[in-house]
Coordinates of C-alpha atoms and ligand atoms in Angstrom, one line a residue:
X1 CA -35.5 -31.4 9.5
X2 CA -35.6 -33.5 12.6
X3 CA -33.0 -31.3 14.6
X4 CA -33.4 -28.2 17.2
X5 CA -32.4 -25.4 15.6
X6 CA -31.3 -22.2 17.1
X7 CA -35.1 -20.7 17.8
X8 CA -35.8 -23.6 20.4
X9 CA -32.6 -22.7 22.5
X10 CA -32.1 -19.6 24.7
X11 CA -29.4 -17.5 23.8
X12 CA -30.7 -14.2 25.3
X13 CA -27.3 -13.1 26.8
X14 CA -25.7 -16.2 26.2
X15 CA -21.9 -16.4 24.4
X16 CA -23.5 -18.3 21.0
X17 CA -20.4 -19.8 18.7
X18 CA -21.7 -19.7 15.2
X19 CA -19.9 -21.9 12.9
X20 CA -20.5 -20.1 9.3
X21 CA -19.3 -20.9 5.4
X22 CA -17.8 -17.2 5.3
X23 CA -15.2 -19.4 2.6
X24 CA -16.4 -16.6 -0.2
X25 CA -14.4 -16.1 -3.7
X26 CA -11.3 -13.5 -3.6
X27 CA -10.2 -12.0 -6.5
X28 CA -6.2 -13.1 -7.4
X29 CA -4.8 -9.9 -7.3
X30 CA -6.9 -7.8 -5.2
X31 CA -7.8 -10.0 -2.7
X32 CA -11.4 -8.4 -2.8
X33 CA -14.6 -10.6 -2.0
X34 CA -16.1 -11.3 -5.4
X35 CA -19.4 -12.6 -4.4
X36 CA -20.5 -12.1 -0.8
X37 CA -23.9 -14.6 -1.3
X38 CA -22.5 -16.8 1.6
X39 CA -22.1 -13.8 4.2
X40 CA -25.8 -12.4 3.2
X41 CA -26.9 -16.1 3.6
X42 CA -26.0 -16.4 7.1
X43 CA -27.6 -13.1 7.8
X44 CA -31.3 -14.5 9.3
X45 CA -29.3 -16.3 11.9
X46 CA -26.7 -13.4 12.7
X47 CA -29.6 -11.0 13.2
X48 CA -31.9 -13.2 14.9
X49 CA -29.0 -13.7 17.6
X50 CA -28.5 -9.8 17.5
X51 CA -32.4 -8.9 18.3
X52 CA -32.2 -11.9 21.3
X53 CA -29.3 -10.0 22.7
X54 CA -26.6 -13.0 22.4
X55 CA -23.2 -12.7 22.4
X56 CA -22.6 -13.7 18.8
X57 CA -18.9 -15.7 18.2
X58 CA -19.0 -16.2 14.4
X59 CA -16.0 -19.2 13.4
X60 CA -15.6 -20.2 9.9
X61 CA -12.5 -21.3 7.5
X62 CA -11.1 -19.1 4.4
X63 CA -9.8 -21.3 1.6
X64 CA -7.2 -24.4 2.5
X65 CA -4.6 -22.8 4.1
X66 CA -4.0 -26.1 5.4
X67 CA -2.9 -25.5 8.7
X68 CA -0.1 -22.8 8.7
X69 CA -1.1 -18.9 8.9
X70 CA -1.6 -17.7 5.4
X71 CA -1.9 -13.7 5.5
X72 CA -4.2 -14.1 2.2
X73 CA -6.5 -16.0 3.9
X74 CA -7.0 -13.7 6.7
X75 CA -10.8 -12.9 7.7
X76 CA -10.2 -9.2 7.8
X77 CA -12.3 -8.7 4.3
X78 CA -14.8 -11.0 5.3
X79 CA -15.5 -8.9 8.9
X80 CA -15.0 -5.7 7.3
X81 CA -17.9 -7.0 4.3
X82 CA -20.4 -8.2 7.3
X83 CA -19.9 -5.2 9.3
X84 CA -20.9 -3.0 6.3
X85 CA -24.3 -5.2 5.6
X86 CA -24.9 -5.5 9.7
X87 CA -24.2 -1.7 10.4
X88 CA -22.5 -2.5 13.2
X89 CA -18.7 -3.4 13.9
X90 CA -17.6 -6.8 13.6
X91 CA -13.9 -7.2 14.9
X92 CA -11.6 -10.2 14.1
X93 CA -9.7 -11.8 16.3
X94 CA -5.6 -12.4 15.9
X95 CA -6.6 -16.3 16.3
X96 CA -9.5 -18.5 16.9
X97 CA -8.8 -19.6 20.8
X98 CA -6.3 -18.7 23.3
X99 CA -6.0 -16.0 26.1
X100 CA -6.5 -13.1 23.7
X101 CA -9.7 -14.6 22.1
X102 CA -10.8 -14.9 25.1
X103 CA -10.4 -11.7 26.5
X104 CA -12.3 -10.5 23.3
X105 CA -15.2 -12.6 24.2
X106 CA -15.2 -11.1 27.8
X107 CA -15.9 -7.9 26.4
X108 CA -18.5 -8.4 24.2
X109 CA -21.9 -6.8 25.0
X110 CA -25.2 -8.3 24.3
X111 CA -25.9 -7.8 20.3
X112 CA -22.3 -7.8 20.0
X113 CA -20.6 -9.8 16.8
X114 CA -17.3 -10.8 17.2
X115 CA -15.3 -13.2 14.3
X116 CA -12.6 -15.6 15.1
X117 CA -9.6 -15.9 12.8
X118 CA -9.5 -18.2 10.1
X119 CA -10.2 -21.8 11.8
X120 CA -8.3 -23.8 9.4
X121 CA -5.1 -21.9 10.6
X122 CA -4.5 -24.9 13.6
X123 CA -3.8 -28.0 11.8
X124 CA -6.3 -29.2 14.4
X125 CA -9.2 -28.1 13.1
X126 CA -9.6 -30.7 9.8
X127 CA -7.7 -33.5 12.1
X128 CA -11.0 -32.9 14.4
X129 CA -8.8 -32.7 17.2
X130 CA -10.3 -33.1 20.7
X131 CA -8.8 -30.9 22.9
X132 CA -9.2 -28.0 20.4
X133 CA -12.7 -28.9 19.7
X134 CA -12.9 -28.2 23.6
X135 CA -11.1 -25.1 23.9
X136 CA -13.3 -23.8 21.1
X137 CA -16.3 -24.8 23.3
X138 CA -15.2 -23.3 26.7
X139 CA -15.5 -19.8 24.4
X140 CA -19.1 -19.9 24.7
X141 CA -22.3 -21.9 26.2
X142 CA -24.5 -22.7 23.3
X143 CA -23.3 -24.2 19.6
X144 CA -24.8 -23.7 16.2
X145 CA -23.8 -25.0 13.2
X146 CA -24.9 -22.4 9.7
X147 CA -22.2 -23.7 7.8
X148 CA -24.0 -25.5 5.3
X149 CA -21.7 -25.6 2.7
X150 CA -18.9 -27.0 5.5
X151 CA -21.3 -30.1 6.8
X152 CA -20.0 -32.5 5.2
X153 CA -16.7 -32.6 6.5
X154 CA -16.3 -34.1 10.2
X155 CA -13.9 -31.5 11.4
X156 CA -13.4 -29.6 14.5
X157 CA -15.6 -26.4 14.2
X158 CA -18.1 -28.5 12.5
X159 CA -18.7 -32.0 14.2
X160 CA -16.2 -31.9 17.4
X161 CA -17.2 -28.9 19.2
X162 CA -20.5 -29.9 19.2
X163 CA -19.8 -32.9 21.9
X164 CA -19.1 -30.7 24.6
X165 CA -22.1 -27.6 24.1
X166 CA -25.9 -28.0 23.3
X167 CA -25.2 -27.8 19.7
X168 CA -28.6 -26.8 17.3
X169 CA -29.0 -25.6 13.5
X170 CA -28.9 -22.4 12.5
X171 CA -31.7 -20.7 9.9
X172 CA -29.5 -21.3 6.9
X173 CA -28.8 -24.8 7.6
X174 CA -32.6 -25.4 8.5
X175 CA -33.8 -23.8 5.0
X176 CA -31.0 -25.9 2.8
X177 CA -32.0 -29.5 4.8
X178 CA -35.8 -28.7 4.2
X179 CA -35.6 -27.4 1.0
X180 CA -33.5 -30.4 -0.5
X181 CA -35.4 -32.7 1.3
X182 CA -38.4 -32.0 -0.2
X183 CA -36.8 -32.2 -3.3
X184 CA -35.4 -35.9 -2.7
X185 CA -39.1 -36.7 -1.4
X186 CA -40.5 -36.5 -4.5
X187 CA -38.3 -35.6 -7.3
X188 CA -40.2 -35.6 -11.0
X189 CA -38.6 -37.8 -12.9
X190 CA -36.5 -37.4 -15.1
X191 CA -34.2 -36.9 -12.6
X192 CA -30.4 -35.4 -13.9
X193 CA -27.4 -34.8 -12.1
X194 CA -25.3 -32.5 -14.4
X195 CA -21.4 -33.0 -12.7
X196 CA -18.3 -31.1 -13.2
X197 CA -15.7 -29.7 -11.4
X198 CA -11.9 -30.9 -11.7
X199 CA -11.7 -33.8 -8.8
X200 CA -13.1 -37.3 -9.2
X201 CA -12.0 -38.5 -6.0
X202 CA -13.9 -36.2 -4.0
X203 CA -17.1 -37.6 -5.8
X204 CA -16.9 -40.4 -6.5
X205 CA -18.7 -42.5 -3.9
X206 CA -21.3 -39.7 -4.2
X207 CA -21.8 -40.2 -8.1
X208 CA -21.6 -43.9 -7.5
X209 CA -24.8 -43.0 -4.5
X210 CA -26.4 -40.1 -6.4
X211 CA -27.3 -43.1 -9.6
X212 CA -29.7 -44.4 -7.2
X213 CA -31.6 -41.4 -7.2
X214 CA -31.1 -40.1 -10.7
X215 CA -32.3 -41.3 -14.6
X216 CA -29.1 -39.7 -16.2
X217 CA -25.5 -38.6 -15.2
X218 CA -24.2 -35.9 -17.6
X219 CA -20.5 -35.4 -17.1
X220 CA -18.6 -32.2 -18.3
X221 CA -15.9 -30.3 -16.5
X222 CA -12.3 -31.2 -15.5
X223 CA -13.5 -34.5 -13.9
X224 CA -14.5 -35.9 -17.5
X225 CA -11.1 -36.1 -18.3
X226 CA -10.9 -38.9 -16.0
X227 CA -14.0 -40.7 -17.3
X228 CA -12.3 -40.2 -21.2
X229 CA -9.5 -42.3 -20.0
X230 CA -11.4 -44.9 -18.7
X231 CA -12.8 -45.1 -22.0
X232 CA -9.5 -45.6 -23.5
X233 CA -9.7 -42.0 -25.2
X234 CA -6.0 -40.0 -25.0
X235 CA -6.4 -36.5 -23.1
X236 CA -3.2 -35.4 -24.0
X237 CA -2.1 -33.0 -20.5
X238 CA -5.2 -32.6 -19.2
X239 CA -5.4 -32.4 -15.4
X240 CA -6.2 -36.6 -14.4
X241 CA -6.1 -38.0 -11.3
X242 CA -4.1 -41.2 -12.0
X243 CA -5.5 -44.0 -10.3
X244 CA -9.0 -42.6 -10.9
X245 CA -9.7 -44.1 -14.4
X246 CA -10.8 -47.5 -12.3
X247 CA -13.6 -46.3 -10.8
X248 CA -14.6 -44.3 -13.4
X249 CA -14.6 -47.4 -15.2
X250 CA -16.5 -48.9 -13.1
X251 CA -18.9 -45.9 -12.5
X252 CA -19.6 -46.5 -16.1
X253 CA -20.8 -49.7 -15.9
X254 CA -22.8 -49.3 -12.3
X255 CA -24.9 -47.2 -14.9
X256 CA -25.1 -49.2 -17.5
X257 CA -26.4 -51.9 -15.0
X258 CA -28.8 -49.6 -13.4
X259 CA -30.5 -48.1 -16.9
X260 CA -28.9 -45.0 -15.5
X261 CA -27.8 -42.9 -19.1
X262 CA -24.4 -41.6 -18.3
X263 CA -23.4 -39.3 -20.6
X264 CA -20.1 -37.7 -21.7
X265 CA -18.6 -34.8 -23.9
X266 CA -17.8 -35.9 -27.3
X267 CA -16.4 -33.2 -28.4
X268 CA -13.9 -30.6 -25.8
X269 CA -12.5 -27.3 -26.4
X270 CA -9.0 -27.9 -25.9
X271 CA -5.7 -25.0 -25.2
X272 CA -2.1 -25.2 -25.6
X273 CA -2.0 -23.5 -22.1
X274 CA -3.6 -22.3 -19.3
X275 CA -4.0 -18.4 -19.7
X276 CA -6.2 -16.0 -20.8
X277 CA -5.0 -15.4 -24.6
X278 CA -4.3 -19.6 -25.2
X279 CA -4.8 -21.2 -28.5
X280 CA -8.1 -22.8 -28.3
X281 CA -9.8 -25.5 -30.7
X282 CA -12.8 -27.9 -30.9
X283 CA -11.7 -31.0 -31.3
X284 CA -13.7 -34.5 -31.1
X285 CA -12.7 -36.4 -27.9
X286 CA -11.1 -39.2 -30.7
X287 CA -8.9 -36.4 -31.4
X288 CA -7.5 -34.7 -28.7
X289 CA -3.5 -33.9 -29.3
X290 CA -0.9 -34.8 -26.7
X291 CA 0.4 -31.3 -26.0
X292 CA -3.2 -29.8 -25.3
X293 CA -5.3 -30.2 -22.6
X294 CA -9.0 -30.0 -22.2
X295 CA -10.6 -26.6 -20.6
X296 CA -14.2 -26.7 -21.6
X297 CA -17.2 -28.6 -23.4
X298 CA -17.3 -28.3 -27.1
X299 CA -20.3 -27.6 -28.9
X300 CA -21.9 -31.1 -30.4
X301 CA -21.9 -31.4 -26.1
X302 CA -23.5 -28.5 -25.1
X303 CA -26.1 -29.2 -27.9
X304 CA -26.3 -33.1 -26.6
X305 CA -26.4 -32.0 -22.8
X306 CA -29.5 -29.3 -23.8
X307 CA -31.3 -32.3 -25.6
X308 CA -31.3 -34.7 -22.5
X309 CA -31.4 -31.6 -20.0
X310 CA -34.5 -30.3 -21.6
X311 CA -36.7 -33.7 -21.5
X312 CA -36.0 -33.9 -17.5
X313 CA -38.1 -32.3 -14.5
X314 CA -35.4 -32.6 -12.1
X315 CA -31.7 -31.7 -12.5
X316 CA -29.4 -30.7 -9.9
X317 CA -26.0 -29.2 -11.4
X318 CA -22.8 -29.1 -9.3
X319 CA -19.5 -28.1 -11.0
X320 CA -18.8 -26.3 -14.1
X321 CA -17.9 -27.6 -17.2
X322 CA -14.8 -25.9 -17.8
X323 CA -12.1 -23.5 -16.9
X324 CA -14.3 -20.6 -16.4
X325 CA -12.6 -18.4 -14.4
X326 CA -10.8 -17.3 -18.2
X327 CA -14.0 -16.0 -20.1
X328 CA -12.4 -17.9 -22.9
X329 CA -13.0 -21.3 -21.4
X330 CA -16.5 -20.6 -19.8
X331 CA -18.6 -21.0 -23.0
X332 CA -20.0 -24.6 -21.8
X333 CA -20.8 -23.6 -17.9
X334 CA -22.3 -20.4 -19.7
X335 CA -24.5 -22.3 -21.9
X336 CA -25.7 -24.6 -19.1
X337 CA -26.2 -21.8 -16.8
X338 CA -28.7 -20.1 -19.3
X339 CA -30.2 -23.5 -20.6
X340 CA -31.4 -24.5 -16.9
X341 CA -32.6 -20.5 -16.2
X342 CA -34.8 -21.3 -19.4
X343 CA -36.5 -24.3 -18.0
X344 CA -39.5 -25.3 -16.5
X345 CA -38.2 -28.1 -14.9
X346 CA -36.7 -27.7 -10.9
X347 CA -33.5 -26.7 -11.1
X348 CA -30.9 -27.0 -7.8
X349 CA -27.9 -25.5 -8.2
X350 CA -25.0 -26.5 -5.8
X351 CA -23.2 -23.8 -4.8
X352 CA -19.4 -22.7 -4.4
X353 CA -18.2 -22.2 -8.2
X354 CA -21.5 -23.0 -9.9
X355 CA -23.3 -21.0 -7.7
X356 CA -20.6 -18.1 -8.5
X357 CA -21.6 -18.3 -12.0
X358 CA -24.9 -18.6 -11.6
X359 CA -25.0 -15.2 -9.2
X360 CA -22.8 -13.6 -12.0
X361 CA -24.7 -13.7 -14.6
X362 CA -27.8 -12.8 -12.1
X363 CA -29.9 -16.1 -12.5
X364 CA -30.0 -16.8 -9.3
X365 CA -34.0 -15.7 -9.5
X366 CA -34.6 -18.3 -12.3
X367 CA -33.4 -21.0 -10.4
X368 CA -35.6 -23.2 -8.4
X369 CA -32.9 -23.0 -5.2
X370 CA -29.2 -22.4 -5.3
X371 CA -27.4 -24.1 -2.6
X372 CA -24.5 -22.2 -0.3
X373 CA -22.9 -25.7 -0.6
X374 CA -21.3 -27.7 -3.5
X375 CA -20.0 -30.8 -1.8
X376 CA -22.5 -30.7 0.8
X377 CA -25.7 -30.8 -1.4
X378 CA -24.5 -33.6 -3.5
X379 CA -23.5 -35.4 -0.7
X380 CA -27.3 -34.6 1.1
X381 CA -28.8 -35.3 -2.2
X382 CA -26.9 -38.8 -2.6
X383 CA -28.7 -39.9 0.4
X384 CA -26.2 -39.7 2.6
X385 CA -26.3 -37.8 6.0
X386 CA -23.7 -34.7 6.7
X387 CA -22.0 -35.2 9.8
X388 CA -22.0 -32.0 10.9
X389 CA -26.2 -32.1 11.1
X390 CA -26.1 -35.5 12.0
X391 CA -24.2 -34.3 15.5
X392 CA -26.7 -31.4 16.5
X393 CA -29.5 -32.4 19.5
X394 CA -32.4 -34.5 17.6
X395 CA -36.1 -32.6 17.9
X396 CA -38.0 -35.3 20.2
X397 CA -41.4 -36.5 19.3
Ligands
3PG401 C1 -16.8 -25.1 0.0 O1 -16.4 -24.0 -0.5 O2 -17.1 -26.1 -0.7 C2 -16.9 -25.2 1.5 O3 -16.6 -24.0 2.1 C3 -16.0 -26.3 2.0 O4 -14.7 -26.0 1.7 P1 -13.7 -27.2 1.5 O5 -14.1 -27.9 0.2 O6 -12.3 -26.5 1.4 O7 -13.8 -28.1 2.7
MG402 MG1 -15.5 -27.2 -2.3

């Protein structure tokens, strides 16, 4: 990685805002942290701030709250989780700047942590706005940027903030860069990208990039739905995102123009609803009735995705290929999550809900890496730059 990073800055004493991904998983009704891998993640940086004696400011977003104070989305668990792993207290402030915040920040000691409130509170912070990027800024005097899993999205805490402070990497963002760098060096070919997930437009340009890069395209999840239609298949209600079926048309036949094998489910488990304790059948993808929508891969797919899976050297898999938050629907991401533990091949797993899975079923040690970040490593592994790295101080020579 060509940037500074937070060990070639001084920070002994220094106020040091730390954006982080703290956006962890919460059970529905509890509201409890089901996996806390993206706290523990950040945790090199955190303490390495902690021994130099900085004044640590930690910032990072919970969920989309999209702009408005959502009481769910609060950062209490998140500070209360961290302060159990640091053995130290970690307080949360009411908001993320303003008089109070800073009054907070005046008190800290050295080796102090201190968390802001949920940034995506302020509408501000995804809009990128300038003059909050700026009041965020005058809370400290150096800037780093260990949200991996949030660099590709040019927002305020992210990309803004760091125009007005010497802005570095932090440790987590330094290992994910290098690590999937390598990887895109020199990836053994076959190369697969194994895509799920339910939205098509946020990847699409990325898919349409990533075929430069990779042999086959195997495409499960809720996103396939879209693909089905563009192939003229009915999907009766599944989730689609209407104007979609275009490009997925057309992603179709960038791969067949660029001996890319893009390969679909051809058979889906399909539900009359969207609850545990549905009705649930395999049906082929010729077949799929108009009151029922697709929530998983059937099982001619999982045995077709093995087959191609199992002949490649590289595959990086972002996205599940179902509904598996109900066990009923999580047969296929199950099946690919043990498949790609069983191979020798490198395997990258890109994080938020695949990563979840993956850490669930306690795999993580049979993968070759597993990513904090979903969007942002298939974005980095399309070859295209995250703005939040690209806007940190360049390492000269
Ligand atoms: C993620 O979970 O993918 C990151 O935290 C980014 O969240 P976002 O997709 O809501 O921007
Ligand atoms: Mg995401």
């Amino acid at each position: 990685m060509n940037k500074l990073t937070v060990k070639d800055v001084e920070v002994g004493g220094k106020r040091v805002l730390v954006r982080v991904d703290f956006n962890v998983p919460l059970d529905e009704a509890t509201g409890a942290i089901t996996d806390d891998s993206r706290i523990r993640a950040t945790l090199p940086t955190i303490n390495y701030l902690i021994d130099r004696k900085a004044r640590v400011i930690l910032c990072s977003h919970l969920g989309r709250p999209k702009g408005k104070v959502v009481e769910k989305l609060r950062l209490a668990p998140v500070a209360q989780r961290l302060s159990q792993i640091l053995g130290q207290k970690v307080e949360v402030t009411p908001d993320c700047i303003g008089p109070e915040v800073e009054k907070a920040i005046e008190k800290l000691k050295p080796s102090d942590v201190l968390l802001l409130e949920n940034i995506r509170f302020h509408p501000e912070e995804e809009a990128n706005d300038a003059s909050f990027a700026q009041a965020l800024a005058r809370l400290a005097n150096v800037y780093v940027n260990d949200a991996f899993g949030a660099s590709h999205r040019a927002h305020a805490s992210i990309v803004g903030v760091a125009k007005y402070l010497p802005a570095v990497a932090g440790l987590l963002v330094e290992k994910e860069i290098n690590i999937l760098e390598g990887i895109l060096a020199h990836p053994a070919h076959p190369f697969a990208e194994l895509a799920g997930g339910a939205k098509v437009s946020d990847k699409i340009s990325i898919l349409e990039n990533i075929m430069d890069k990779v042999d086959c395209l195997l495409i499960g999840g809720g996103m396939a739905a879209t693909f089905l239609k563009a192939k003229s298949y009915e999907v009766g209600l599944s989730l689609m995102e209407d104007d979609k079926p275009d490009f997925a048309a057309k992603l179709i036949r960038d791969a067949a123009q660029r001996g890319v094998r893009l390969m679909l489910p051809v058979d889906v488990v399909v539900a009359n609803k969207l609850s545990a304790g549905a009705e649930v059948k395999v049906v082929s993808v010729k077949s799929i009735p108009p009151d029922w929508r697709i929530v998983d891969i059937g099982p001619r797919t999982i045995s077709n995705f093995s087959k191609e899976l199992q002949r490649c050297k590289t595959i990086f898999w972002n996205g599940p290929m179902g509904m598996y938050e109900i066990p009923q629907f999580a047969q296929g991401t199950q099946a690919m999550a043990r498949l790609l533990a069983g191979l020798e091949a490198t395997t990258i797993i890109g994080g938020g809900s695949t990563a979840e899975v993956v850490t669930e079923m306690k795999l993580v040690d049979r993968m070759t890496f597993v990513s904090t970040g979903g969007g942002a490593s298939l974005r980095f592994l399309s070859g295209e730059t995250l703005p939040g790295v690209e806007v940190l101080l360049d390492r000269k020579g």
